[in-house]
PDB file of C-alpha atoms in Angstrom:
ATOM      1  CA  MET A1384       0.000   0.000   0.000  1.00  0.00           C
ATOM      2  CA  LEU A1385       2.772   2.456   0.903  1.00  0.00           C
ATOM      3  CA  GLN A1386       4.673   1.595  -2.253  1.00  0.00           C
ATOM      4  CA  LEU A1387       1.652   2.623  -4.323  1.00  0.00           C
ATOM      5  CA  LEU A1388       1.404   5.899  -2.430  1.00  0.00           C
ATOM      6  CA  PHE A1389       5.125   6.573  -2.937  1.00  0.00           C
ATOM      7  CA  ARG A1390       4.814   5.947  -6.675  1.00  0.00           C
ATOM      8  CA  ILE A1391       1.837   8.313  -6.937  1.00  0.00           C
ATOM      9  CA  LEU A1392       3.642  11.046  -4.997  1.00  0.00           C
ATOM     10  CA  GLU A1393       6.823  10.563  -7.014  1.00  0.00           C
ATOM     11  CA  GLY A1394       4.836  11.211 -10.189  1.00  0.00           C
ATOM     12  CA  LYS A1395       3.506  14.496  -8.746  1.00  0.00           C
ATOM     13  CA  ARG A1396       6.945  15.874  -7.866  1.00  0.00           C
ATOM     14  CA  ALA A1397       8.331  18.707 -10.000  1.00  0.00           C
ATOM     15  CA  SER A1398      11.715  20.327 -10.361  1.00  0.00           C
ATOM     16  CA  PHE A1399      12.225  24.010  -9.616  1.00  0.00           C
ATOM     17  CA  GLU A1400      12.285  24.807 -13.339  1.00  0.00           C
ATOM     18  CA  GLN A1401       9.040  22.891 -13.968  1.00  0.00           C
ATOM     19  CA  ALA A1402       7.262  24.583 -11.061  1.00  0.00           C
ATOM     20  CA  LEU A1403       8.434  28.016 -12.228  1.00  0.00           C
ATOM     21  CA  HIS A1404       7.329  27.284 -15.800  1.00  0.00           C
ATOM     22  CA  ASN A1405       3.919  26.016 -14.617  1.00  0.00           C
ATOM     23  CA  GLY A1406       3.333  29.123 -12.523  1.00  0.00           C
ATOM     24  CA  ASP A1407       3.446  27.257  -9.211  1.00  0.00           C
ATOM     25  CA  LEU A1408       6.218  29.581  -8.021  1.00  0.00           C
ATOM     26  CA  ALA A1409       5.943  33.340  -8.157  1.00  0.00           C
ATOM     27  CA  ARG A1410       9.629  34.148  -7.670  1.00  0.00           C
ATOM     28  CA  GLU A1411      12.904  32.814  -6.335  1.00  0.00           C
ATOM     29  CA  ILE A1412      14.393  34.459  -3.267  1.00  0.00           C
ATOM     30  CA  PRO A1413      17.975  33.360  -2.567  1.00  0.00           C
ATOM     31  CA  ILE A1414      18.650  33.258   1.167  1.00  0.00           C
ATOM     32  CA  GLU A1415      22.110  33.893   2.532  1.00  0.00           C
ATOM     33  CA  PRO A1416      23.215  33.023   6.066  1.00  0.00           C
ATOM     34  CA  GLU A1417      23.519  36.682   7.112  1.00  0.00           C
ATOM     35  CA  SER A1418      20.105  37.700   5.736  1.00  0.00           C
ATOM     36  CA  SER A1419      17.398  39.020   8.034  1.00  0.00           C
ATOM     37  CA  LEU A1420      13.954  38.039   6.809  1.00  0.00           C
ATOM     38  CA  LEU A1421      10.385  38.583   7.954  1.00  0.00           C
ATOM     39  CA  ILE A1422       8.418  35.501   6.947  1.00  0.00           C
ATOM     40  CA  CYS A1423       4.646  35.816   7.204  1.00  0.00           C
ATOM     41  CA  GLY A1424       1.494  34.886   5.348  1.00  0.00           C
ATOM     42  CA  ASN A1425       1.984  37.839   2.998  1.00  0.00           C
ATOM     43  CA  GLY A1426       5.397  36.648   1.839  1.00  0.00           C
ATOM     44  CA  ILE A1427       9.098  36.857   2.635  1.00  0.00           C
ATOM     45  CA  PHE A1428      10.583  40.305   3.177  1.00  0.00           C
ATOM     46  CA  PRO A1429      14.241  41.207   3.789  1.00  0.00           C
ATOM     47  CA  TYR A1430      15.098  43.913   6.308  1.00  0.00           C
ATOM     48  CA  THR A1431      18.323  45.565   7.428  1.00  0.00           C
ATOM     49  CA  ASP A1432      17.688  46.928  10.925  1.00  0.00           C
ATOM     50  CA  ASP A1433      15.089  47.248  13.688  1.00  0.00           C
ATOM     51  CA  GLU A1434      13.548  50.337  12.103  1.00  0.00           C
ATOM     52  CA  SER A1435      12.975  48.665   8.737  1.00  0.00           C
ATOM     53  CA  LEU A1436      11.630  45.563  10.533  1.00  0.00           C
ATOM     54  CA  GLN A1437       9.171  47.746  12.448  1.00  0.00           C
ATOM     55  CA  GLY A1438       8.023  49.296   9.145  1.00  0.00           C
ATOM     56  CA  LEU A1439       7.529  45.845   7.623  1.00  0.00           C
ATOM     57  CA  VAL A1440       5.552  44.643  10.616  1.00  0.00           C
ATOM     58  CA  LYS A1441       3.269  47.667  10.403  1.00  0.00           C
ATOM     59  CA  SER A1442       2.785  47.407   6.646  1.00  0.00           C
ATOM     60  CA  GLN A1443       2.460  43.622   6.376  1.00  0.00           C
ATOM     61  CA  LEU A1444       0.943  42.628   9.692  1.00  0.00           C
ATOM     62  CA  GLY A1445      -0.922  45.786  10.640  1.00  0.00           C
ATOM     63  CA  GLY A1446       0.627  46.136  14.068  1.00  0.00           C
ATOM     64  CA  GLY A1447       3.737  46.629  16.106  1.00  0.00           C
ATOM     65  CA  ILE A1448       6.335  44.436  17.736  1.00  0.00           C
ATOM     66  CA  LYS A1449       5.346  43.435  21.268  1.00  0.00           C
TER      67      LYS A1449
END
């Protein structure tokens, strides 16, 4: 039973290029170890300092840091 499930899932898998071509991915965001990112339901947003993070929180989440 599990083998059947694995075969079905394997057939549904796509490479990055296929997913990008099919429109499953909107954009690629390379992440570097030193990057600071806000990850929320609205997307992934880079920031540089506390002030820019505060601005992102207000614009994307509608509130402030608590």
